[in-house]
């Protein structure tokens, strides 16, 4: 990859005097400014501009040209650089997007893949270097890992802080606003008016009287009946016989 000074993916350009008045009719004039490093002055647009012709004549020429590809007012404009072979055959070379008046070059697929691979390799190399600092070896013990307690404590503190933040964020997300709660209450009241609750009678069973009688019987105190045997009145008690002297 070339240096950042030569690579157009690392730079941007803007003209603060044009930004407030940018629109689809003058965005090409803004892009064709003499200080814009993304604009090639050998293109057909410059030829048509010098001859004071309409930009529709670009389709009659062959070579390098710029065209307005996409417009999303008032902030986004996309301009394509392409090589025209005929009136109907063109080859796209690169795209430039203007966001809030700042011009950037859109990266191609190869640049994106190279950037992602280099970032991944850099992180992996850093992880291996850090892991190597914790590895220990002794002939009698072999290999083992030795981590510092301070670092482990710091990691635990960071994990706790992240958990607290995540729980707070979840609570904020779950709690609704006052407007939402009021709307929910209104909807619930409307549903309650449309579909009122029905009074369901309490089901009666045939076993209740029996249970009551059994409970009443159980509640009565038990009366003990004592049976007394009385002496029959028909037989007089035996009289003592007089002794005969």
mmCIF file of C-alpha atoms in Angstrom:
data_model
loop_
_atom_site.group_PDB
_atom_site.id
_atom_site.type_symbol
_atom_site.label_atom_id
_atom_site.label_comp_id
_atom_site.label_asym_id
_atom_site.label_seq_id
_atom_site.Cartn_x
_atom_site.Cartn_y
_atom_site.Cartn_z
ATOM 1 C CA UNK A 1 0.000 0.000 0.000
ATOM 2 C CA UNK A 2 1.309 3.458 -0.873
ATOM 3 C CA UNK A 3 1.887 6.248 1.614
ATOM 4 C CA UNK A 4 -1.051 8.105 3.077
ATOM 5 C CA UNK A 5 -0.003 11.285 1.267
ATOM 6 C CA UNK A 6 -0.264 9.633 -2.151
ATOM 7 C CA UNK A 7 -3.287 7.460 -1.374
ATOM 8 C CA UNK A 8 -6.550 9.336 -1.968
ATOM 9 C CA UNK A 9 -8.375 7.096 0.529
ATOM 10 C CA UNK A 10 -6.581 8.861 3.383
ATOM 11 C CA UNK A 11 -7.537 12.423 2.486
ATOM 12 C CA UNK A 12 -10.682 14.560 2.201
ATOM 13 C CA UNK A 13 -11.502 17.933 0.684
ATOM 14 C CA UNK A 14 -14.097 20.655 1.196
ATOM 15 C CA UNK A 15 -14.734 24.316 0.417
ATOM 16 C CA UNK A 16 -16.594 26.062 3.226
ATOM 17 C CA UNK A 17 -17.879 28.796 0.894
ATOM 18 C CA UNK A 18 -19.873 26.282 -1.184
ATOM 19 C CA UNK A 19 -21.312 24.142 1.631
ATOM 20 C CA UNK A 20 -24.376 26.332 2.487
ATOM 21 C CA UNK A 21 -25.494 26.572 -1.153
ATOM 22 C CA UNK A 22 -24.889 22.999 -2.368
ATOM 23 C CA UNK A 23 -27.715 21.487 -4.424
ATOM 24 C CA UNK A 24 -28.026 18.973 -7.297
ATOM 25 C CA UNK A 25 -27.646 21.707 -9.935
ATOM 26 C CA UNK A 26 -24.271 23.039 -8.735
ATOM 27 C CA UNK A 27 -22.696 20.002 -7.045
ATOM 28 C CA UNK A 28 -20.748 19.115 -10.203
ATOM 29 C CA UNK A 29 -19.317 22.636 -10.360
ATOM 30 C CA UNK A 30 -18.336 22.242 -6.721
ATOM 31 C CA UNK A 31 -16.598 18.940 -7.460
ATOM 32 C CA UNK A 32 -14.771 20.441 -10.491
ATOM 33 C CA UNK A 33 -13.103 23.084 -8.334
ATOM 34 C CA UNK A 34 -9.420 23.729 -9.040
ATOM 35 C CA UNK A 35 -8.401 22.857 -5.461
ATOM 36 C CA UNK A 36 -10.145 19.469 -5.447
ATOM 37 C CA UNK A 37 -7.458 16.735 -5.505
ATOM 38 C CA UNK A 38 -10.005 14.115 -6.661
ATOM 39 C CA UNK A 39 -10.763 15.890 -9.936
ATOM 40 C CA UNK A 40 -8.687 15.109 -13.054
ATOM 41 C CA UNK A 41 -8.477 18.101 -15.397
ATOM 42 C CA UNK A 42 -7.796 15.920 -18.438
ATOM 43 C CA UNK A 43 -11.357 14.554 -18.389
ATOM 44 C CA UNK A 44 -14.074 15.190 -20.934
ATOM 45 C CA UNK A 45 -16.032 17.313 -18.440
ATOM 46 C CA UNK A 46 -13.328 19.949 -18.627
ATOM 47 C CA UNK A 47 -13.435 19.901 -22.434
ATOM 48 C CA UNK A 48 -17.212 20.354 -22.512
ATOM 49 C CA UNK A 49 -16.939 23.100 -19.906
ATOM 50 C CA UNK A 50 -14.318 25.018 -21.910
ATOM 51 C CA UNK A 51 -16.402 24.732 -25.079
ATOM 52 C CA UNK A 52 -19.464 25.919 -23.131
ATOM 53 C CA UNK A 53 -21.523 22.954 -24.215
ATOM 54 C CA UNK A 54 -24.214 21.059 -22.377
ATOM 55 C CA UNK A 55 -23.088 18.068 -20.269
ATOM 56 C CA UNK A 56 -25.286 15.844 -22.408
ATOM 57 C CA UNK A 57 -22.534 15.966 -25.056
ATOM 58 C CA UNK A 58 -20.395 13.716 -22.832
ATOM 59 C CA UNK A 59 -22.076 10.661 -24.332
ATOM 60 C CA UNK A 60 -20.674 11.619 -27.750
ATOM 61 C CA UNK A 61 -17.066 11.606 -26.495
ATOM 62 C CA UNK A 62 -14.763 8.792 -25.410
ATOM 63 C CA UNK A 63 -12.394 8.868 -22.491
ATOM 64 C CA UNK A 64 -12.440 9.867 -18.823
ATOM 65 C CA UNK A 65 -15.518 11.584 -17.427
ATOM 66 C CA UNK A 66 -17.400 12.323 -14.187
ATOM 67 C CA UNK A 67 -21.159 11.963 -13.661
ATOM 68 C CA UNK A 68 -23.617 12.564 -10.820
ATOM 69 C CA UNK A 69 -24.714 9.065 -9.818
ATOM 70 C CA UNK A 70 -26.938 9.516 -6.736
ATOM 71 C CA UNK A 71 -28.546 12.397 -4.850
ATOM 72 C CA UNK A 72 -30.035 12.348 -1.375
ATOM 73 C CA UNK A 73 -30.751 15.935 -0.447
ATOM 74 C CA UNK A 74 -29.552 17.858 1.402
ATOM 75 C CA UNK A 75 -26.525 15.966 2.673
ATOM 76 C CA UNK A 76 -25.417 13.161 0.320
ATOM 77 C CA UNK A 77 -24.189 13.238 -3.273
ATOM 78 C CA UNK A 78 -22.370 10.432 -5.098
ATOM 79 C CA UNK A 79 -20.171 11.160 -8.156
ATOM 80 C CA UNK A 80 -18.718 8.402 -10.337
ATOM 81 C CA UNK A 81 -15.475 8.487 -12.288
ATOM 82 C CA UNK A 82 -15.719 6.303 -15.378
ATOM 83 C CA UNK A 83 -14.125 5.636 -18.765
ATOM 84 C CA UNK A 84 -16.486 5.895 -21.741
ATOM 85 C CA UNK A 85 -15.844 3.589 -24.683
ATOM 86 C CA UNK A 86 -18.979 4.424 -26.658
ATOM 87 C CA UNK A 87 -22.380 6.000 -26.167
ATOM 88 C CA UNK A 88 -23.635 2.914 -24.317
ATOM 89 C CA UNK A 89 -20.485 1.239 -22.928
ATOM 90 C CA UNK A 90 -18.688 2.643 -19.858
ATOM 91 C CA UNK A 91 -16.279 1.202 -17.301
ATOM 92 C CA UNK A 92 -16.607 2.495 -13.682
ATOM 93 C CA UNK A 93 -13.260 3.436 -12.138
ATOM 94 C CA UNK A 94 -14.078 4.902 -8.705
ATOM 95 C CA UNK A 95 -16.842 6.613 -6.726
ATOM 96 C CA UNK A 96 -16.697 9.770 -4.640
ATOM 97 C CA UNK A 97 -19.290 10.703 -2.042
ATOM 98 C CA UNK A 98 -19.976 14.162 -0.648
ATOM 99 C CA UNK A 99 -21.347 14.187 2.889
ATOM 100 C CA UNK A 100 -22.227 17.596 4.364
ATOM 101 C CA UNK A 101 -19.963 19.248 1.784
ATOM 102 C CA UNK A 102 -16.894 17.062 2.508
ATOM 103 C CA UNK A 103 -15.612 14.950 -0.402
ATOM 104 C CA UNK A 104 -14.240 11.435 0.192
ATOM 105 C CA UNK A 105 -13.219 8.639 -2.119
ATOM 106 C CA UNK A 106 -15.143 5.402 -1.643
ATOM 107 C CA UNK A 107 -12.715 2.514 -1.004
ATOM 108 C CA UNK A 108 -12.629 -0.373 -3.438
ATOM 109 C CA UNK A 109 -13.151 -3.989 -2.373
ATOM 110 C CA UNK A 110 -9.428 -4.817 -2.366
ATOM 111 C CA UNK A 111 -8.650 -1.899 -0.034
ATOM 112 C CA UNK A 112 -11.424 -2.905 2.354
ATOM 113 C CA UNK A 113 -10.227 -6.533 2.513
ATOM 114 C CA UNK A 114 -6.575 -5.482 3.005
ATOM 115 C CA UNK A 115 -7.577 -3.107 5.804
ATOM 116 C CA UNK A 116 -9.630 -5.775 7.597
ATOM 117 C CA UNK A 117 -6.862 -8.392 7.274
ATOM 118 C CA UNK A 118 -4.143 -6.032 8.515
ATOM 119 C CA UNK A 119 -6.301 -5.007 11.494
ATOM 120 C CA UNK A 120 -6.995 -8.649 12.378
ATOM 121 C CA UNK A 121 -3.327 -9.634 12.118
ATOM 122 C CA UNK A 122 -2.322 -6.676 14.262
ATOM 123 C CA UNK A 123 -4.749 -7.642 17.035
ATOM 124 C CA UNK A 124 -3.697 -11.296 16.887
ATOM 125 C CA UNK A 125 -0.029 -10.351 17.114
ATOM 126 C CA UNK A 126 -0.752 -8.158 20.133
ATOM 127 C CA UNK A 127 -2.686 -11.003 21.803
ATOM 128 C CA UNK A 128 0.194 -13.480 21.230
ATOM 129 C CA UNK A 129 2.755 -10.996 22.569
ATOM 130 C CA UNK A 130 0.700 -10.403 25.715
ATOM 131 C CA UNK A 131 0.132 -14.134 26.243
ATOM 132 C CA UNK A 132 3.855 -14.809 25.928
ATOM 133 C CA UNK A 133 4.591 -12.459 28.844
ATOM 134 C CA UNK A 134 2.457 -14.649 31.164
ATOM 135 C CA UNK A 135 3.973 -18.006 30.188
ATOM 136 C CA UNK A 136 6.546 -19.602 32.544
ATOM 137 C CA UNK A 137 8.725 -22.703 32.247
ATOM 138 C CA UNK A 138 10.837 -24.739 34.636
ATOM 139 C CA UNK A 139 12.529 -28.100 33.860
ATOM 140 C CA UNK A 140 11.037 -29.736 36.938
ATOM 141 C CA UNK A 141 7.544 -28.160 36.693
ATOM 142 C CA UNK A 142 7.078 -27.682 32.974
ATOM 143 C CA UNK A 143 4.963 -24.901 31.524
ATOM 144 C CA UNK A 144 2.369 -22.847 33.419
ATOM 145 C CA UNK A 145 0.661 -19.477 33.341
ATOM 146 C CA UNK A 146 1.380 -16.764 35.879
ATOM 147 C CA UNK A 147 -0.979 -13.821 35.982
ATOM 148 C CA UNK A 148 -0.615 -10.790 38.202
ATOM 149 C CA UNK A 149 -3.212 -10.333 40.915
ATOM 150 C CA UNK A 150 -3.469 -6.610 40.284
ATOM 151 C CA UNK A 151 -4.362 -7.153 36.668
ATOM 152 C CA UNK A 152 -6.949 -9.754 37.569
ATOM 153 C CA UNK A 153 -8.496 -7.369 40.099
ATOM 154 C CA UNK A 154 -8.590 -4.590 37.550
ATOM 155 C CA UNK A 155 -10.288 -6.894 35.092
ATOM 156 C CA UNK A 156 -12.840 -7.892 37.718
ATOM 157 C CA UNK A 157 -13.537 -4.232 38.493
ATOM 158 C CA UNK A 158 -13.972 -3.483 34.808
ATOM 159 C CA UNK A 159 -16.319 -6.452 34.434
ATOM 160 C CA UNK A 160 -18.386 -5.283 37.399
ATOM 161 C CA UNK A 161 -18.596 -1.771 35.989
ATOM 162 C CA UNK A 162 -19.646 -3.080 32.590
ATOM 163 C CA UNK A 163 -22.301 -5.297 34.218
ATOM 164 C CA UNK A 164 -23.654 -2.341 36.194
ATOM 165 C CA UNK A 165 -23.789 -0.206 33.073
ATOM 166 C CA UNK A 166 -25.530 -2.947 31.126
ATOM 167 C CA UNK A 167 -28.096 -3.448 33.914
ATOM 168 C CA UNK A 168 -28.762 0.302 34.037
ATOM 169 C CA UNK A 169 -29.146 0.433 30.274
ATOM 170 C CA UNK A 170 -31.575 -2.508 30.376
ATOM 171 C CA UNK A 171 -33.588 -0.831 33.121
ATOM 172 C CA UNK A 172 -33.744 2.370 31.070
ATOM 173 C CA UNK A 173 -34.853 0.436 28.025
ATOM 174 C CA UNK A 174 -37.495 -1.536 29.930
ATOM 175 C CA UNK A 175 -39.030 1.441 31.757
ATOM 176 C CA UNK A 176 -41.511 3.221 29.541
ATOM 177 C CA UNK A 177 -42.107 6.932 29.364
ATOM 178 C CA UNK A 178 -45.023 8.745 30.980
ATOM 179 C CA UNK A 179 -46.771 9.076 27.623
ATOM 180 C CA UNK A 180 -46.501 5.325 27.000
ATOM 181 C CA UNK A 181 -47.886 4.467 30.433
ATOM 182 C CA UNK A 182 -50.819 6.856 29.956
ATOM 183 C CA UNK A 183 -51.609 5.396 26.559
ATOM 184 C CA UNK A 184 -51.519 1.866 27.965
ATOM 185 C CA UNK A 185 -53.888 2.855 30.785
ATOM 186 C CA UNK A 186 -56.313 4.414 28.260
ATOM 187 C CA UNK A 187 -56.314 1.267 26.147
ATOM 188 C CA UNK A 188 -56.874 -0.947 29.175
ATOM 189 C CA UNK A 189 -59.809 1.204 30.298
ATOM 190 C CA UNK A 190 -61.372 0.993 26.827
ATOM 191 C CA UNK A 191 -61.034 -2.776 26.819
ATOM 192 C CA UNK A 192 -62.567 -2.976 30.284
ATOM 193 C CA UNK A 193 -65.598 -0.941 29.098
ATOM 194 C CA UNK A 194 -66.056 -3.044 25.971
ATOM 195 C CA UNK A 195 -65.607 -6.362 27.697
ATOM 196 C CA UNK A 196 -66.830 -6.038 31.309
ATOM 197 C CA UNK A 197 -66.245 -8.834 33.760
ATOM 198 C CA UNK A 198 -69.170 -11.217 34.327
ATOM 199 C CA UNK A 199 -70.289 -12.136 37.847
ATOM 200 C CA UNK A 200 -69.758 -15.871 38.052
ATOM 201 C CA UNK A 201 -71.858 -17.519 40.856
ATOM 202 C CA UNK A 202 -69.989 -19.576 43.359
ATOM 203 C CA UNK A 203 -70.530 -23.279 42.568
ATOM 204 C CA UNK A 204 -72.549 -25.213 45.196
ATOM 205 C CA UNK A 205 -72.092 -28.907 45.867
ATOM 206 C CA UNK A 206 -74.407 -31.510 47.430
ATOM 207 C CA UNK A 207 -71.927 -32.447 50.097
ATOM 208 C CA UNK A 208 -72.216 -29.134 51.932
ATOM 209 C CA UNK A 209 -75.333 -30.034 54.055
ATOM 210 C CA UNK A 210 -73.739 -33.270 55.113
ATOM 211 C CA UNK A 211 -70.598 -31.453 56.067
ATOM 212 C CA UNK A 212 -72.641 -28.981 58.085
ATOM 213 C CA UNK A 213 -74.491 -31.722 59.921
ATOM 214 C CA UNK A 214 -71.300 -33.525 60.665
ATOM 215 C CA UNK A 215 -69.763 -30.316 61.920
ATOM 216 C CA UNK A 216 -72.862 -29.643 64.072
ATOM 217 C CA UNK A 217 -72.713 -33.153 65.481
ATOM 218 C CA UNK A 218 -69.079 -32.786 66.192
ATOM 219 C CA UNK A 219 -69.715 -29.463 67.888
ATOM 220 C CA UNK A 220 -72.282 -30.946 70.352
ATOM 221 C CA UNK A 221 -70.727 -32.112 73.610
ATOM 222 C CA UNK A 222 -70.948 -35.772 74.377
ATOM 223 C CA UNK A 223 -73.396 -36.630 77.243
ATOM 224 C CA UNK A 224 -72.392 -39.565 79.396
ATOM 225 C CA UNK A 225 -75.312 -41.693 80.570
ATOM 226 C CA UNK A 226 -74.784 -43.461 83.834
ATOM 227 C CA UNK A 227 -77.060 -46.489 84.464
ATOM 228 C CA UNK A 228 -78.041 -46.913 88.106
ATOM 229 C CA UNK A 229 -79.617 -50.108 89.406
ATOM 230 C CA UNK A 230 -82.428 -49.500 91.836
ATOM 231 C CA UNK A 231 -83.797 -52.023 94.433
ATOM 232 C CA UNK A 232 -87.143 -53.398 93.433
ATOM 233 C CA UNK A 233 -89.981 -52.022 95.545
ATOM 234 C CA UNK A 234 -92.132 -55.257 95.501
ATOM 235 C CA UNK A 235 -89.776 -57.314 97.669
ATOM 236 C CA UNK A 236 -89.229 -56.006 101.176
ATOM 237 C CA UNK A 237 -85.828 -56.157 102.617
ATOM 238 C CA UNK A 238 -85.054 -59.281 104.550
ATOM 239 C CA UNK A 239 -85.931 -58.983 108.234
ATOM 240 C CA UNK A 240 -83.839 -60.331 110.994
ATOM 241 C CA UNK A 241 -85.304 -63.449 112.514
ATOM 242 C CA UNK A 242 -85.576 -63.353 116.294
ATOM 243 C CA UNK A 243 -83.406 -65.700 118.160
ATOM 244 C CA UNK A 244 -85.171 -68.450 120.118
ATOM 245 C CA UNK A 245 -83.799 -68.688 123.601
#
